[in-house]
Coordinates of C-alpha atoms in Angstrom, one line a residue:
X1 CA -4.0 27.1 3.7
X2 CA -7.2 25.4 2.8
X3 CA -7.7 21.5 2.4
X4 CA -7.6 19.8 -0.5
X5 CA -9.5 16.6 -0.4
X6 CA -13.0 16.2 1.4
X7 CA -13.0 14.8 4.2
X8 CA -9.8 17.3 4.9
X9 CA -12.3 20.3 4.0
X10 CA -15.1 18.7 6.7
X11 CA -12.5 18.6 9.5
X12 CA -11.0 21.5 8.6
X13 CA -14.5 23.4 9.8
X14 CA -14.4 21.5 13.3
X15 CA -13.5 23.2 16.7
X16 CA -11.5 20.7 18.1
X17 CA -7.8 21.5 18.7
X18 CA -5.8 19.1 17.2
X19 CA -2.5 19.4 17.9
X20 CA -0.4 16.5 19.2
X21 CA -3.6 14.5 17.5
X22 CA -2.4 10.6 15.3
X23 CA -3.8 11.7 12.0
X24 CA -4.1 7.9 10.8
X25 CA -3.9 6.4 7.3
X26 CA -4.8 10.2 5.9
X27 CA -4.3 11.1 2.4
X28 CA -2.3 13.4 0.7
X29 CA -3.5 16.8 1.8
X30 CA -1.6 20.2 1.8
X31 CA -4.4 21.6 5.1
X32 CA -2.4 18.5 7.4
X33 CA 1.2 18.5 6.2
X34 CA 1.4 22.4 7.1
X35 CA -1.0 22.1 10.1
X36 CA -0.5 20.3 13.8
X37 CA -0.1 16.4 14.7
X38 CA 1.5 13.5 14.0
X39 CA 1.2 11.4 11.1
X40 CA 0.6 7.0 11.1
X41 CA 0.5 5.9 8.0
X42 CA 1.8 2.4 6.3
X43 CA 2.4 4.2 3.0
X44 CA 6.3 5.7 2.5
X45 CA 5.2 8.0 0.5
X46 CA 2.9 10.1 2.6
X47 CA 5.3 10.0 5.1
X48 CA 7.8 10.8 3.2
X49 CA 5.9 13.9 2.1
X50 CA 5.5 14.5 5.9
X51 CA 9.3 14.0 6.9
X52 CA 10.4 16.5 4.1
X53 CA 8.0 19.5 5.9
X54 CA 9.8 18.5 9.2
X55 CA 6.8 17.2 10.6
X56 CA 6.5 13.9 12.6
X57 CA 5.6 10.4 10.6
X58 CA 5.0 6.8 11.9
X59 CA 4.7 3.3 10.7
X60 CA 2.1 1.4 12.8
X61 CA 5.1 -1.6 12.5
X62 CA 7.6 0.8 14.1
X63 CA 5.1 2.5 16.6
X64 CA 4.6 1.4 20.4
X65 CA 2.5 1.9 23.6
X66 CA 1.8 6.3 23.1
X67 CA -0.7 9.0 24.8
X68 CA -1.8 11.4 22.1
X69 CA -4.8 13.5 22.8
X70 CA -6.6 11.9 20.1
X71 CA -6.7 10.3 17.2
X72 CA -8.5 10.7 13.8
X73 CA -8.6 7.6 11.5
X74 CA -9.3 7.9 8.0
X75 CA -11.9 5.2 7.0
X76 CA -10.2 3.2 3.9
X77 CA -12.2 1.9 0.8
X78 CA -11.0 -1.4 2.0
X79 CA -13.7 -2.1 5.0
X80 CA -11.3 -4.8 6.8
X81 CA -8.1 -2.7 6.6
X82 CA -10.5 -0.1 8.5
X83 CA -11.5 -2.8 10.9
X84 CA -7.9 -3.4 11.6
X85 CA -6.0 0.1 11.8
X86 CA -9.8 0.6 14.7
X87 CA -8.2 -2.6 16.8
X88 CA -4.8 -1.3 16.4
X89 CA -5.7 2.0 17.7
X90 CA -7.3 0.4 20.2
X91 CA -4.3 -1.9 21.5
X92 CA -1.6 1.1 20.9
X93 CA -3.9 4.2 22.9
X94 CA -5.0 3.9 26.7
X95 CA -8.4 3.2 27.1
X96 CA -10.6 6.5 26.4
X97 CA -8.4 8.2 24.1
X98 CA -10.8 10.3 21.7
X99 CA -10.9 8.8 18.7
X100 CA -12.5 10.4 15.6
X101 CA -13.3 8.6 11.8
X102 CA -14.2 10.5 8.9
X103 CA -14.6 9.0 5.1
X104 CA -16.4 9.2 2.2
X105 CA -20.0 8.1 1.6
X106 CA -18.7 6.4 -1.4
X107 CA -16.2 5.0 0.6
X108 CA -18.2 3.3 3.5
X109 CA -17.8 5.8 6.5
X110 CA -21.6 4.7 7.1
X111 CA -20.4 1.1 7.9
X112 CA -18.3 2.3 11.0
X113 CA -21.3 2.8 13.0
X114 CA -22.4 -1.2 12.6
X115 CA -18.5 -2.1 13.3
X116 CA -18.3 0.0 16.4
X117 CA -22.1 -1.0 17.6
X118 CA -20.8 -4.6 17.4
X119 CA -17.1 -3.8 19.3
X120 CA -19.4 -2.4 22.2
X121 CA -17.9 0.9 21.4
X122 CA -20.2 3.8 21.9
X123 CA -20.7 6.6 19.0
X124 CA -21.6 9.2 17.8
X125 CA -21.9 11.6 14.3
X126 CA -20.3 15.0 14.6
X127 CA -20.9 16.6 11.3
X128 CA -22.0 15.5 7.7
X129 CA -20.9 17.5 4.6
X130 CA -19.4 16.8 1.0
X131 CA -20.7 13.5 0.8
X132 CA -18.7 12.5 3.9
X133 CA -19.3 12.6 7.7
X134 CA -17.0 12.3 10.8
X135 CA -17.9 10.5 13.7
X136 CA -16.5 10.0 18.0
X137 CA -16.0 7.1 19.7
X138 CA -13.3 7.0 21.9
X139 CA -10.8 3.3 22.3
X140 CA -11.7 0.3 24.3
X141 CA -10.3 -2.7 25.5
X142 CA -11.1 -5.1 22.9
X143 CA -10.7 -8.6 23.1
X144 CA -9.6 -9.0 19.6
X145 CA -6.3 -8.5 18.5
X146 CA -5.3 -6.6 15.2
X147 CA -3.0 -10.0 14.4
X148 CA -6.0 -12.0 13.8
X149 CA -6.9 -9.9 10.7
X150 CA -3.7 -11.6 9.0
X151 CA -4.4 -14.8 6.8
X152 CA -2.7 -17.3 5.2
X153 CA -3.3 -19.2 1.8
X154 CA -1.4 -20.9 -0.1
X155 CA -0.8 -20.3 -4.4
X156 CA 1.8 -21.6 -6.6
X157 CA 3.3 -24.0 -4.0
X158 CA 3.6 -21.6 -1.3
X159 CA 2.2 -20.6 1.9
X160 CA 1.3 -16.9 1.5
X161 CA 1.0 -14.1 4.3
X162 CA -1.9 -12.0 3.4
X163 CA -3.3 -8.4 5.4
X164 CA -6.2 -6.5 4.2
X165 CA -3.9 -3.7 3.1
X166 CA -2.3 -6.0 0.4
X167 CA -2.9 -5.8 -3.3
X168 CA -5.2 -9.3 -4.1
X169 CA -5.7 -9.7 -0.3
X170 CA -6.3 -13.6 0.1
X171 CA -6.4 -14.8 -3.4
X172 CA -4.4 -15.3 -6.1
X173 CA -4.0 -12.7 -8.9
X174 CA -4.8 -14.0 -12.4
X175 CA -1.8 -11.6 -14.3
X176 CA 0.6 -12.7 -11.3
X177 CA 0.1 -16.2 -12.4
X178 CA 0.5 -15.5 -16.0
X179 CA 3.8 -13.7 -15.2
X180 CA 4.9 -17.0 -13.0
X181 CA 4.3 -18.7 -16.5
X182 CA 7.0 -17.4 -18.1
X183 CA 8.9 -16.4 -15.3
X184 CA 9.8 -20.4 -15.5
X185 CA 11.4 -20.2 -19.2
X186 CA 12.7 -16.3 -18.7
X187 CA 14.1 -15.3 -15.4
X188 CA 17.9 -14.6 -15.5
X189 CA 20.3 -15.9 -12.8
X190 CA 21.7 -13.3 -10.2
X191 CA 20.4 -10.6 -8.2
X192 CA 16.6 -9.7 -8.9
X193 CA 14.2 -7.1 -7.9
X194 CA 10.7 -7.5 -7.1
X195 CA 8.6 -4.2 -7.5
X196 CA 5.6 -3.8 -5.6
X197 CA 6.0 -7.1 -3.8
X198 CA 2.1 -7.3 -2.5
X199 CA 2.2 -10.6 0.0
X200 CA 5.4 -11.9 -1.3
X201 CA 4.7 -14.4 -3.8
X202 CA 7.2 -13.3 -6.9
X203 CA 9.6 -12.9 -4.7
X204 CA 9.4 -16.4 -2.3
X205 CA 8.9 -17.9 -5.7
X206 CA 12.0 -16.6 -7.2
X207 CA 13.9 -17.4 -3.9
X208 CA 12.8 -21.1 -4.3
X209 CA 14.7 -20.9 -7.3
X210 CA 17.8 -19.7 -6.4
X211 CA 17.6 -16.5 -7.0
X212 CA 19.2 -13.1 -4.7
X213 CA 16.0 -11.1 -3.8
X214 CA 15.5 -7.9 -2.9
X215 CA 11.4 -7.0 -2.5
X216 CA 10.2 -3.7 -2.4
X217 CA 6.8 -1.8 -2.0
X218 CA 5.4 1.7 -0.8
X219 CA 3.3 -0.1 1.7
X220 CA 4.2 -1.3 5.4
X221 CA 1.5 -3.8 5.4
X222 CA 3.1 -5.6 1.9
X223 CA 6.7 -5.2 3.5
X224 CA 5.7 -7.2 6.2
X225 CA 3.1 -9.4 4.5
X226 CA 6.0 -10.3 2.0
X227 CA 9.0 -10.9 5.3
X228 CA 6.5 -13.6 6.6
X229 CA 5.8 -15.1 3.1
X230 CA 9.5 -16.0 2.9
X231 CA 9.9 -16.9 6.4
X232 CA 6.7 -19.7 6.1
X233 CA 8.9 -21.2 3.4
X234 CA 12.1 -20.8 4.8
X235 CA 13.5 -18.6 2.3
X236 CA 15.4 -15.6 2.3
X237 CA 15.4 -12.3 0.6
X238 CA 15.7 -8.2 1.7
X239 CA 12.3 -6.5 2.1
X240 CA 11.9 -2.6 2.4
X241 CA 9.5 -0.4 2.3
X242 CA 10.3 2.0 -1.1
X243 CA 8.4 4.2 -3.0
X244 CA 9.4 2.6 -6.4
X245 CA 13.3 2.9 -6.0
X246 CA 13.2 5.7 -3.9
X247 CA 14.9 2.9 -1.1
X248 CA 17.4 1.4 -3.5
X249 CA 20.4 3.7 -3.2
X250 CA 21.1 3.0 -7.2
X251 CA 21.4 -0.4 -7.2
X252 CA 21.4 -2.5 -10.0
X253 CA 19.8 -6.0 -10.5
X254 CA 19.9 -8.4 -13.6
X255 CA 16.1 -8.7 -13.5
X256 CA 13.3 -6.5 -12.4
X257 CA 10.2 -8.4 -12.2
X258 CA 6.8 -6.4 -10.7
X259 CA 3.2 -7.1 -11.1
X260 CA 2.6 -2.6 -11.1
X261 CA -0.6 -1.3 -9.2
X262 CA -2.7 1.8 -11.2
X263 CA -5.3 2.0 -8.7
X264 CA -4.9 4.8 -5.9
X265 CA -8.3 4.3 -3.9
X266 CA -10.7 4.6 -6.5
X267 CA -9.0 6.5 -8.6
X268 CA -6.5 5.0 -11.6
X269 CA -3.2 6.3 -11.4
X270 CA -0.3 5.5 -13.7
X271 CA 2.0 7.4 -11.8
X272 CA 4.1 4.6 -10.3
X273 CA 4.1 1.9 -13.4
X274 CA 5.4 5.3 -15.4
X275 CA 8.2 5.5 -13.0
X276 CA 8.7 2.3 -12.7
X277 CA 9.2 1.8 -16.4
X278 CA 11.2 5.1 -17.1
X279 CA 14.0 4.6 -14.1
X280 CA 14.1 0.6 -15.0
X281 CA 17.4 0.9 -17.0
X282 CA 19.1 3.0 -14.5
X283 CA 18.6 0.2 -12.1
X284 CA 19.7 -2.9 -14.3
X285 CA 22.7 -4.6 -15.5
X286 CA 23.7 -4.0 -18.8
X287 CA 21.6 -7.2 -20.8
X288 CA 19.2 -6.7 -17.7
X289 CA 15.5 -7.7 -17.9
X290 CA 12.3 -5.7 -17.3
X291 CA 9.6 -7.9 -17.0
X292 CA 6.2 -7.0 -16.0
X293 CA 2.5 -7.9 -16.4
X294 CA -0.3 -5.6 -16.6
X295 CA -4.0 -5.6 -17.7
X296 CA -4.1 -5.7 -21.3
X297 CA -5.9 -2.7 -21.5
X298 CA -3.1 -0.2 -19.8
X299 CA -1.3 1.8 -22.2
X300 CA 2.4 0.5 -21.3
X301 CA 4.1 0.1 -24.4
X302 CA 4.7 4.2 -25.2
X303 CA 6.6 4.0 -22.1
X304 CA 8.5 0.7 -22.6
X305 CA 9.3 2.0 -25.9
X306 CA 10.6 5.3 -24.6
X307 CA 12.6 3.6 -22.0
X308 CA 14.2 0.6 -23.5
X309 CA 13.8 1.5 -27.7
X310 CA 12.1 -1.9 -27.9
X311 CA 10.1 -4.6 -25.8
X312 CA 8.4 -7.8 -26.7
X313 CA 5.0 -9.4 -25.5
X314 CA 5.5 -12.8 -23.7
X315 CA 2.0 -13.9 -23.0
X316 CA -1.1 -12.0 -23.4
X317 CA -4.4 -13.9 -22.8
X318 CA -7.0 -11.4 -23.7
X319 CA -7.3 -9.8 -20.0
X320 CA -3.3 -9.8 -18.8
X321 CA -0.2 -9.4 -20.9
X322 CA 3.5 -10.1 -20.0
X323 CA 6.2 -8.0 -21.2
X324 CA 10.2 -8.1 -21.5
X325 CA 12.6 -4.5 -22.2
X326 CA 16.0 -5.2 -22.2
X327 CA 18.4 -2.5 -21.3
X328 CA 21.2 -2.7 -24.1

């Protein structure tokens, strides 16, 4: 089976013997989910994909002390996230482990040689093709430790747990605060669902009030991110990892309230808004809420419509607008 995605297709055409080798933060790719080694990867999904062909997936949040033979990380777009998941292999694997990156031109993979240079980690390039290239270093003992990559900020009257793998990583998102808006006039009493939960701020916010929480997101780093957001405020809620409502075991809330991602990498991807809209009814109460904001631009209300038979605009202020479904 031949890779899929390019930086795949550049390893694929290496000698090294990979087996029992961390393949860390990879994408989707058919070449490693049939071929040898262990996944680590803070996205459900891929490991999900992984878990179903039987082979072996980790969480770097559920992963201890371990000897692979290597390691090959996958240089994000997001240059700190890469800085952390490089200290994190560092702490996790004895000193010396091989450890290979490989990325994208696009994407940065030139930037790891400046990072590594100023770690005091030697390196060196292994092969260049398809606008990507795949370098060797092998870990060190670093002095830093991946924890100091977390932040803390504080928005809307909270103090907010922020990682470099988070959606709006340190700042305050402009449609988040728009949905907070009318979040104050709309959200119903009971149990509520926060979908894509990013560092935590919807759903600490709607724990303040009152509110039963449950917080979901596809990503490790945003599970965790939003389980310290609502212990810095003393607040309460349950937090899993889910890809959309894969976690959710049919559960029913009488609110679902998300701020949706449709970015994947560079690339614009609908695919879990879609889902998100179409499944919403089969996971409220009947007279239960969908309410979501989105940049005005995305084309959400063909699938509201299709869902619910009718939603309303809340807000819209030119760049983000609000919307409400209700299931009848």
């Amino acid at each position: 089976m031949s890779a899929d995605t390019a930086v795949c297709q550049l390893l694929e055409r290496q000698d090294a013997d990979y087996r029992g080798w961390w393949w860390v933060a990879p994408p989707r790719d058919s070449w490693l989910e049939a071929g040898e080694g262990c996944l680590v990867s803070a996205d459900v999904s891929v490991r999900a994909a992984w878990e179903a062909r039987q082979r072996s997936a980790l969480s770097p949040f559920s992963t201890g002390p371990a000897s692979p033979p290597g390691a090959v990380l996958f240089w994000p777009k997001a240059h700190a996230l890469g800085e952390w998941w490089l200290l994190w292999l560092c702490q996790t694997l004895p000193e010396g482990t091989p450890l290979q990156l490989v990325g994208e031109h696009q994407g940065g993979i030139k930037r790891v040689l400046k990072v590594l240079a100023a770690l005091g980690m030697g390196c060196r390039k292994l092969d260049s093709a398809r606008r990507c290239s795949l370098f060797e270093t092998r870990t060190s003992a670093l002095a830093l430790d991946p924890e100091a990559v977390w932040t803390s900020f504080e928005a809307a009257g909270l103090q907010l747990s922020s990682h470099p793998g988070v959606f709006g990583h340190g700042k305050f998102d402009e449609g988040t605060q728009l949905l907070i808006e009318q979040l104050e006039q709309q959200l119903p009493q009971g149990k509520v669902l926060d979908m894509g939960c990013g560092d935590g701020i919807l759903a600490a916010w709607m724990a303040q009030l009152g509110r039963d929480v449950t917080a979901v997101d596809v990503s490790a780093f945003a599970a965790e991110a939003t389980r310290r957001t609502l212990k810095a405020n003393g607040l309460t809620g349950e937090v899993l990892e889910s890809d959309v409502y894969s976690a959710l075991d049919g559960r029913r809330f009488t609110a679902i309230v998300s701020n949706p991602p449709f970015h994947q990498e560079r690339s614009i991807d609908y695919g879990p808004a879609a889902r998100l809209i179409q499944q919403a009814p089969d996971h409220l109460d009947a007279g239960g809420q969908l309410i979501l904001v989105a940049n005005a631009f995305l084309p959400y209300a063909d699938p509201l419509e299709r869902a619910f038979g009718s939603f309303e605009i809340l807000a819209d202020n030119g760049r983000f607008r609000v919307y409400r479904a209700v299931r009848r």
